[in-house]
PDB file of C-alpha atoms and ligand atoms in Angstrom:
ATOM      1  CA  MET A   1      49.752  12.422 -20.665  1.00 95.00           C
ATOM      2  CA  LYS A   2      48.581  13.055 -17.146  1.00 97.00           C
ATOM      3  CA  ILE A   3      45.352  11.271 -15.835  1.00 98.00           C
ATOM      4  CA  LEU A   4      43.334  12.758 -13.125  1.00 98.00           C
ATOM      5  CA  ILE A   5      40.930  10.779 -11.267  1.00 98.00           C
ATOM      6  CA  ASP A   6      37.879  12.041  -9.511  1.00 97.00           C
ATOM      7  CA  ASN A   7      35.989   9.649  -7.220  1.00 93.00           C
ATOM      8  CA  GLY A   8      32.447  10.842  -6.759  1.00 80.00           C
ATOM      9  CA  HIS A   9      31.049  12.148  -3.347  1.00 91.00           C
ATOM     10  CA  GLY A  10      32.289  12.073   0.182  1.00 92.00           C
ATOM     11  CA  GLU A  11      31.148  10.060   3.224  1.00 92.00           C
ATOM     12  CA  ASN A  12      28.970  13.086   4.426  1.00 87.00           C
ATOM     13  CA  THR A  13      27.215  13.533   1.072  1.00 90.00           C
ATOM     14  CA  PRO A  14      23.341  12.738   1.780  1.00 89.00           C
ATOM     15  CA  GLY A  15      21.788   9.809  -0.317  1.00 90.00           C
ATOM     16  CA  LYS A  16      24.270   8.479  -2.756  1.00 95.00           C
ATOM     17  CA  ARG A  17      23.962   4.906  -1.547  1.00 96.00           C
ATOM     18  CA  SER A  18      22.053   1.819  -2.230  1.00 97.00           C
ATOM     19  CA  PRO A  19      19.169   0.563  -0.254  1.00 96.00           C
ATOM     20  CA  LYS A  20      20.195  -1.939   2.457  1.00 97.00           C
ATOM     21  CA  TRP A  21      19.659  -5.335   0.723  1.00 97.00           C
ATOM     22  CA  THR A  22      17.959  -8.400   2.589  1.00 96.00           C
ATOM     23  CA  ASP A  23      21.379  -9.997   2.664  1.00 95.00           C
ATOM     24  CA  GLY A  24      22.733  -7.093   4.717  1.00 96.00           C
ATOM     25  CA  THR A  25      24.904  -5.687   1.987  1.00 97.00           C
ATOM     26  CA  GLN A  26      24.873  -1.887   0.989  1.00 97.00           C
ATOM     27  CA  LEU A  27      26.863   0.243  -1.657  1.00 97.00           C
ATOM     28  CA  PHE A  28      28.076   3.679  -0.529  1.00 97.00           C
ATOM     29  CA  GLU A  29      28.968   5.640  -3.685  1.00 97.00           C
ATOM     30  CA  TRP A  30      31.789   7.497  -2.002  1.00 96.00           C
ATOM     31  CA  LYS A  31      33.457   4.432  -0.668  1.00 97.00           C
ATOM     32  CA  TYR A  32      32.938   2.272  -3.720  1.00 97.00           C
ATOM     33  CA  THR A  33      34.234   4.858  -6.154  1.00 97.00           C
ATOM     34  CA  ARG A  34      37.352   5.463  -3.931  1.00 97.00           C
ATOM     35  CA  GLU A  35      38.024   1.769  -3.925  1.00 97.00           C
ATOM     36  CA  ILE A  36      37.893   1.642  -7.853  1.00 98.00           C
ATOM     37  CA  ALA A  37      39.768   4.918  -8.142  1.00 98.00           C
ATOM     38  CA  LYS A  38      42.553   3.342  -5.917  1.00 98.00           C
ATOM     39  CA  ARG A  39      42.568   0.183  -7.936  1.00 98.00           C
ATOM     40  CA  VAL A  40      42.715   2.115 -11.118  1.00 98.00           C
ATOM     41  CA  GLU A  41      45.639   4.319  -9.915  1.00 98.00           C
ATOM     42  CA  THR A  42      47.622   1.336  -8.701  1.00 98.00           C
ATOM     43  CA  GLU A  43      47.073  -0.522 -12.085  1.00 98.00           C
ATOM     44  CA  LEU A  44      47.977   2.575 -14.203  1.00 98.00           C
ATOM     45  CA  ARG A  45      51.162   3.258 -12.025  1.00 97.00           C
ATOM     46  CA  LYS A  46      52.289  -0.234 -12.584  1.00 97.00           C
ATOM     47  CA  GLN A  47      52.025   0.531 -16.340  1.00 96.00           C
ATOM     48  CA  GLY A  48      54.058   3.705 -16.077  1.00 96.00           C
ATOM     49  CA  ILE A  49      51.131   6.205 -16.406  1.00 97.00           C
ATOM     50  CA  ASP A  50      51.304   9.477 -14.663  1.00 97.00           C
ATOM     51  CA  VAL A  51      48.026   9.521 -12.593  1.00 97.00           C
ATOM     52  CA  GLU A  52      46.883  11.235  -9.719  1.00 97.00           C
ATOM     53  CA  ARG A  53      43.453  11.279  -7.771  1.00 97.00           C
ATOM     54  CA  ILE A  54      42.274  14.801  -7.104  1.00 97.00           C
ATOM     55  CA  VAL A  55      40.204  13.771  -4.035  1.00 96.00           C
ATOM     56  CA  LYS A  56      42.267  12.055  -1.392  1.00 94.00           C
ATOM     57  CA  GLU A  57      39.954  13.042   1.509  1.00 95.00           C
ATOM     58  CA  ASN A  58      36.822  10.924   2.476  1.00 95.00           C
ATOM     59  CA  THR A  59      34.749  13.927   2.827  1.00 95.00           C
ATOM     60  CA  ASP A  60      32.772  15.699   0.153  1.00 94.00           C
ATOM     61  CA  ILE A  61      35.009  18.084  -1.612  1.00 95.00           C
ATOM     62  CA  THR A  62      32.989  20.782  -3.389  1.00 95.00           C
ATOM     63  CA  LEU A  63      32.785  20.550  -7.279  1.00 96.00           C
ATOM     64  CA  SER A  64      34.390  24.104  -7.435  1.00 97.00           C
ATOM     65  CA  GLU A  65      37.283  22.851  -5.452  1.00 97.00           C
ATOM     66  CA  ARG A  66      37.715  19.695  -7.512  1.00 97.00           C
ATOM     67  CA  CYS A  67      37.767  21.723 -10.757  1.00 98.00           C
ATOM     68  CA  LYS A  68      40.344  24.160  -9.176  1.00 98.00           C
ATOM     69  CA  ARG A  69      42.600  21.287  -8.235  1.00 98.00           C
ATOM     70  CA  ALA A  70      42.177  19.657 -11.810  1.00 98.00           C
ATOM     71  CA  ASN A  71      42.725  23.083 -13.489  1.00 98.00           C
ATOM     72  CA  ALA A  72      45.951  23.643 -11.476  1.00 98.00           C
ATOM     73  CA  ILE A  73      47.417  20.476 -12.413  1.00 98.00           C
ATOM     74  CA  ALA A  74      46.326  21.059 -16.101  1.00 97.00           C
ATOM     75  CA  ALA A  75      47.790  24.377 -16.190  1.00 97.00           C
ATOM     76  CA  LYS A  76      51.184  22.802 -15.072  1.00 97.00           C
ATOM     77  CA  VAL A  77      51.280  19.812 -17.624  1.00 96.00           C
ATOM     78  CA  GLY A  78      49.261  21.607 -20.330  1.00 97.00           C
ATOM     79  CA  VAL A  79      45.557  21.153 -20.671  1.00 96.00           C
ATOM     80  CA  LYS A  80      45.987  19.260 -23.937  1.00 95.00           C
ATOM     81  CA  ASN A  81      48.082  16.647 -22.105  1.00 95.00           C
ATOM     82  CA  CYS A  82      45.424  15.988 -19.358  1.00 97.00           C
ATOM     83  CA  LEU A  83      42.320  13.874 -18.994  1.00 98.00           C
ATOM     84  CA  LEU A  84      39.997  13.924 -15.973  1.00 98.00           C
ATOM     85  CA  VAL A  85      37.921  10.849 -15.383  1.00 98.00           C
ATOM     86  CA  SER A  86      35.194  11.184 -12.802  1.00 98.00           C
ATOM     87  CA  ILE A  87      33.825   7.543 -11.554  1.00 98.00           C
ATOM     88  CA  HIS A  88      30.364   7.315 -10.299  1.00 98.00           C
ATOM     89  CA  ASN A  89      27.403   4.795  -9.700  1.00 98.00           C
ATOM     90  CA  ASN A  90      24.127   5.612 -11.135  1.00 98.00           C
ATOM     91  CA  ALA A  91      20.734   5.547  -9.298  1.00 97.00           C
ATOM     92  CA  SER A  92      17.079   5.896 -10.499  1.00 96.00           C
ATOM     93  CA  THR A  93      13.928   4.219  -9.263  1.00 94.00           C
ATOM     94  CA  GLY A  94      15.438   0.825  -8.733  1.00 96.00           C
ATOM     95  CA  ARG A  95      14.337  -0.605 -12.112  1.00 96.00           C
ATOM     96  CA  ALA A  96      16.982   0.948 -14.339  1.00 98.00           C
ATOM     97  CA  ARG A  97      20.249  -0.811 -15.193  1.00 98.00           C
ATOM     98  CA  GLY A  98      23.260  -0.333 -17.326  1.00 98.00           C
ATOM     99  CA  TRP A  99      26.443   1.645 -17.943  1.00 98.00           C
ATOM    100  CA  GLU A 100      26.724   5.321 -19.282  1.00 98.00           C
ATOM    101  CA  ILE A 101      29.443   7.802 -20.090  1.00 98.00           C
ATOM    102  CA  HIS A 102      29.019  11.542 -19.939  1.00 98.00           C
ATOM    103  CA  THR A 103      30.905  14.513 -21.561  1.00 98.00           C
ATOM    104  CA  TYR A 104      30.157  18.238 -21.709  1.00 98.00           C
ATOM    105  CA  ILE A 105      27.683  19.454 -24.337  1.00 97.00           C
ATOM    106  CA  GLY A 106      29.260  19.802 -27.911  1.00 95.00           C
ATOM    107  CA  LYS A 107      32.028  18.039 -29.824  1.00 95.00           C
ATOM    108  CA  SER A 108      35.537  17.899 -28.368  1.00 96.00           C
ATOM    109  CA  LYS A 109      38.417  15.535 -27.690  1.00 97.00           C
ATOM    110  CA  SER A 110      36.473  14.284 -24.637  1.00 98.00           C
ATOM    111  CA  ASP A 111      33.931  12.625 -27.045  1.00 97.00           C
ATOM    112  CA  GLU A 112      36.694  10.742 -28.748  1.00 97.00           C
ATOM    113  CA  TYR A 113      38.137   9.578 -25.330  1.00 98.00           C
ATOM    114  CA  ALA A 114      34.425   8.523 -24.308  1.00 98.00           C
ATOM    115  CA  THR A 115      33.988   6.376 -27.294  1.00 98.00           C
ATOM    116  CA  ILE A 116      37.279   4.404 -26.411  1.00 98.00           C
ATOM    117  CA  PHE A 117      35.683   3.944 -22.840  1.00 98.00           C
ATOM    118  CA  TRP A 118      32.345   2.906 -24.477  1.00 98.00           C
ATOM    119  CA  ASN A 119      33.966   0.228 -26.570  1.00 98.00           C
ATOM    120  CA  GLU A 120      35.997  -1.019 -23.551  1.00 98.00           C
ATOM    121  CA  ALA A 121      33.010  -1.296 -21.469  1.00 98.00           C
ATOM    122  CA  LYS A 122      30.997  -3.107 -24.079  1.00 98.00           C
ATOM    123  CA  THR A 123      33.810  -5.778 -24.297  1.00 98.00           C
ATOM    124  CA  ILE A 124      34.568  -6.012 -20.715  1.00 98.00           C
ATOM    125  CA  LEU A 125      30.957  -6.048 -18.926  1.00 98.00           C
ATOM    126  CA  PRO A 126      29.386  -9.498 -18.967  1.00 97.00           C
ATOM    127  CA  MET A 127      27.191 -10.188 -22.019  1.00 95.00           C
ATOM    128  CA  GLY A 128      23.694  -8.839 -21.650  1.00 95.00           C
ATOM    129  CA  THR A 129      24.740  -5.855 -19.500  1.00 97.00           C
ATOM    130  CA  LYS A 130      22.635  -2.907 -20.654  1.00 97.00           C
ATOM    131  CA  MET A 131      24.714  -0.386 -22.432  1.00 98.00           C
ATOM    132  CA  ARG A 132      22.863   3.021 -22.229  1.00 98.00           C
ATOM    133  CA  GLY A 133      23.921   5.203 -25.117  1.00 97.00           C
ATOM    134  CA  ASP A 134      22.696   8.560 -26.220  1.00 96.00           C
ATOM    135  CA  TRP A 135      23.083   8.270 -30.026  1.00 96.00           C
ATOM    136  CA  THR A 136      21.345  11.535 -30.942  1.00 94.00           C
ATOM    137  CA  ASP A 137      24.420  13.221 -31.896  1.00 92.00           C
ATOM    138  CA  GLY A 138      25.983  10.289 -33.578  1.00 93.00           C
ATOM    139  CA  ASP A 139      28.103   8.920 -30.523  1.00 95.00           C
ATOM    140  CA  ALA A 140      27.285   6.858 -27.468  1.00 97.00           C
ATOM    141  CA  ASP A 141      28.204   9.461 -24.721  1.00 97.00           C
ATOM    142  CA  TRP A 142      25.546  11.705 -23.201  1.00 98.00           C
ATOM    143  CA  ASP A 143      26.111  15.573 -23.398  1.00 97.00           C
ATOM    144  CA  SER A 144      25.670  16.716 -19.852  1.00 97.00           C
ATOM    145  CA  ASN A 145      26.035  20.101 -18.346  1.00 98.00           C
ATOM    146  CA  PHE A 146      27.903  18.864 -15.217  1.00 98.00           C
ATOM    147  CA  ALA A 147      30.363  21.150 -13.465  1.00 97.00           C
ATOM    148  CA  ILE A 148      33.158  18.677 -13.380  1.00 98.00           C
ATOM    149  CA  LEU A 149      32.740  18.379 -17.249  1.00 98.00           C
ATOM    150  CA  ARG A 150      32.127  22.031 -17.858  1.00 98.00           C
ATOM    151  CA  ASP A 151      34.518  23.834 -15.529  1.00 98.00           C
ATOM    152  CA  THR A 152      37.623  21.627 -16.054  1.00 98.00           C
ATOM    153  CA  LYS A 153      39.837  23.166 -18.942  1.00 97.00           C
ATOM    154  CA  CYS A 154      41.318  19.850 -19.836  1.00 98.00           C
ATOM    155  CA  ALA A 155      39.376  16.848 -21.444  1.00 98.00           C
ATOM    156  CA  ALA A 156      36.866  15.222 -19.175  1.00 98.00           C
ATOM    157  CA  VAL A 157      34.608  12.166 -18.947  1.00 98.00           C
ATOM    158  CA  LEU A 158      32.240  10.884 -16.257  1.00 98.00           C
ATOM    159  CA  THR A 159      31.374   7.192 -16.049  1.00 98.00           C
ATOM    160  CA  GLU A 160      28.169   6.129 -14.533  1.00 98.00           C
ATOM    161  CA  ASN A 161      28.980   2.494 -13.517  1.00 98.00           C
ATOM    162  CA  LEU A 162      25.585   0.653 -13.299  1.00 98.00           C
ATOM    163  CA  PHE A 163      22.802   1.388 -10.993  1.00 98.00           C
ATOM    164  CA  MET A 164      23.468   1.036  -7.298  1.00 98.00           C
ATOM    165  CA  ASP A 165      19.700   1.040  -6.524  1.00 98.00           C
ATOM    166  CA  ASN A 166      18.905  -1.920  -8.740  1.00 98.00           C
ATOM    167  CA  PRO A 167      19.601  -5.271  -6.942  1.00 97.00           C
ATOM    168  CA  GLU A 168      21.085  -7.056  -9.770  1.00 97.00           C
ATOM    169  CA  ASP A 169      23.376  -4.267 -10.881  1.00 98.00           C
ATOM    170  CA  CYS A 170      24.343  -3.655  -7.325  1.00 98.00           C
ATOM    171  CA  ARG A 171      25.112  -7.325  -6.525  1.00 97.00           C
ATOM    172  CA  TYR A 172      27.473  -7.463  -9.607  1.00 98.00           C
ATOM    173  CA  LEU A 173      28.964  -4.120  -8.607  1.00 98.00           C
ATOM    174  CA  LEU A 174      29.917  -5.409  -5.072  1.00 98.00           C
ATOM    175  CA  SER A 175      31.189  -8.792  -6.450  1.00 98.00           C
ATOM    176  CA  ASN A 176      34.890  -9.336  -6.990  1.00 98.00           C
ATOM    177  CA  ASP A 177      34.176  -9.780 -10.656  1.00 98.00           C
ATOM    178  CA  GLY A 178      32.109  -6.658 -10.824  1.00 98.00           C
ATOM    179  CA  LYS A 179      34.875  -4.577  -9.154  1.00 98.00           C
ATOM    180  CA  GLU A 180      37.586  -6.151 -11.436  1.00 98.00           C
ATOM    181  CA  ALA A 181      35.416  -5.364 -14.496  1.00 98.00           C
ATOM    182  CA  ILE A 182      34.710  -1.731 -13.474  1.00 98.00           C
ATOM    183  CA  THR A 183      38.505  -1.119 -12.812  1.00 98.00           C
ATOM    184  CA  LYS A 184      39.415  -2.717 -16.089  1.00 98.00           C
ATOM    185  CA  ILE A 185      37.157  -0.543 -18.060  1.00 98.00           C
ATOM    186  CA  HIS A 186      38.946   2.526 -16.691  1.00 98.00           C
ATOM    187  CA  VAL A 187      42.479   1.038 -16.747  1.00 98.00           C
ATOM    188  CA  GLN A 188      42.105  -0.470 -20.408  1.00 98.00           C
ATOM    189  CA  SER A 189      40.482   2.820 -21.733  1.00 98.00           C
ATOM    190  CA  ILE A 190      43.115   5.099 -20.256  1.00 98.00           C
ATOM    191  CA  LEU A 191      45.941   2.868 -21.606  1.00 98.00           C
ATOM    192  CA  LYS A 192      44.456   3.249 -25.098  1.00 98.00           C
ATOM    193  CA  ILE A 193      44.096   6.903 -24.639  1.00 97.00           C
ATOM    194  CA  ALA A 194      47.585   7.448 -23.349  1.00 94.00           C
ATOM    195  CA  GLY A 195      49.012   5.413 -26.091  1.00 82.00           C
ATOM    196  CA  LYS A 196      50.465   2.532 -24.335  1.00 60.00           C
TER     197      LYS A 196
HETATM  198 ZN1   ZN B   1      27.521  10.115  -8.339  1.00 86.51          ZN
END
C-alpha cells in the first residue's frame, strides 16, 4: 500500500496560525504540520512502508495541484492501493478543544480507515482530551465536502489535530509529548491500515 501525506497550507497562507501567547510561543500550521509529516514519514519508512509527502515545498500548493499529484501517484500504484492523509490543526474562537477526523460525504473505504485513526487517537492522546466525533451517520468521522477528500481518487482522510487557537491545546501541541502523540496517532493508524 502507498501512503500519501499532505501537510496543510504554506508559509504564505494567510491566517492558519495561533495567537502569539504570553510566553512568546506561536504555532504556524504550515510549519507544524510539515514537522509532523516528516516525523510520520521517517517512522513509516523505518517500518518498511511506502510513503511519500505530496507537498515538499514550504509555500502553499493549491488544492487542485495537490489532488493532481495524489491522483498521478494513485494512477500508477492503483487507486485501491493508496491512502492520502492530510494533516491539519483546527481553529475556532479560542474556546473549542479536541481532535477530529474528516472523510468525504457518504460511505467508502475512507470511513473504515478513519475509524482506525479515531481509535488510535482515543488511546494515544492524554486522558481527558476531547474527542470530537460526528456520530449522526453511525461512525465518528465528519463527512466534509473538502477538495482534498472529494477530488482525490484514492481513499483519503483529513485529521484536525487539536485547536491551535486554544491556549491549552496549543501548549500541548508544541510540547515534545504533544508532537510525539500526534505523530504516533498517524504512524500507528497507518501501520494498522497497511496491515503491518
Ligand atoms: Zn488546516
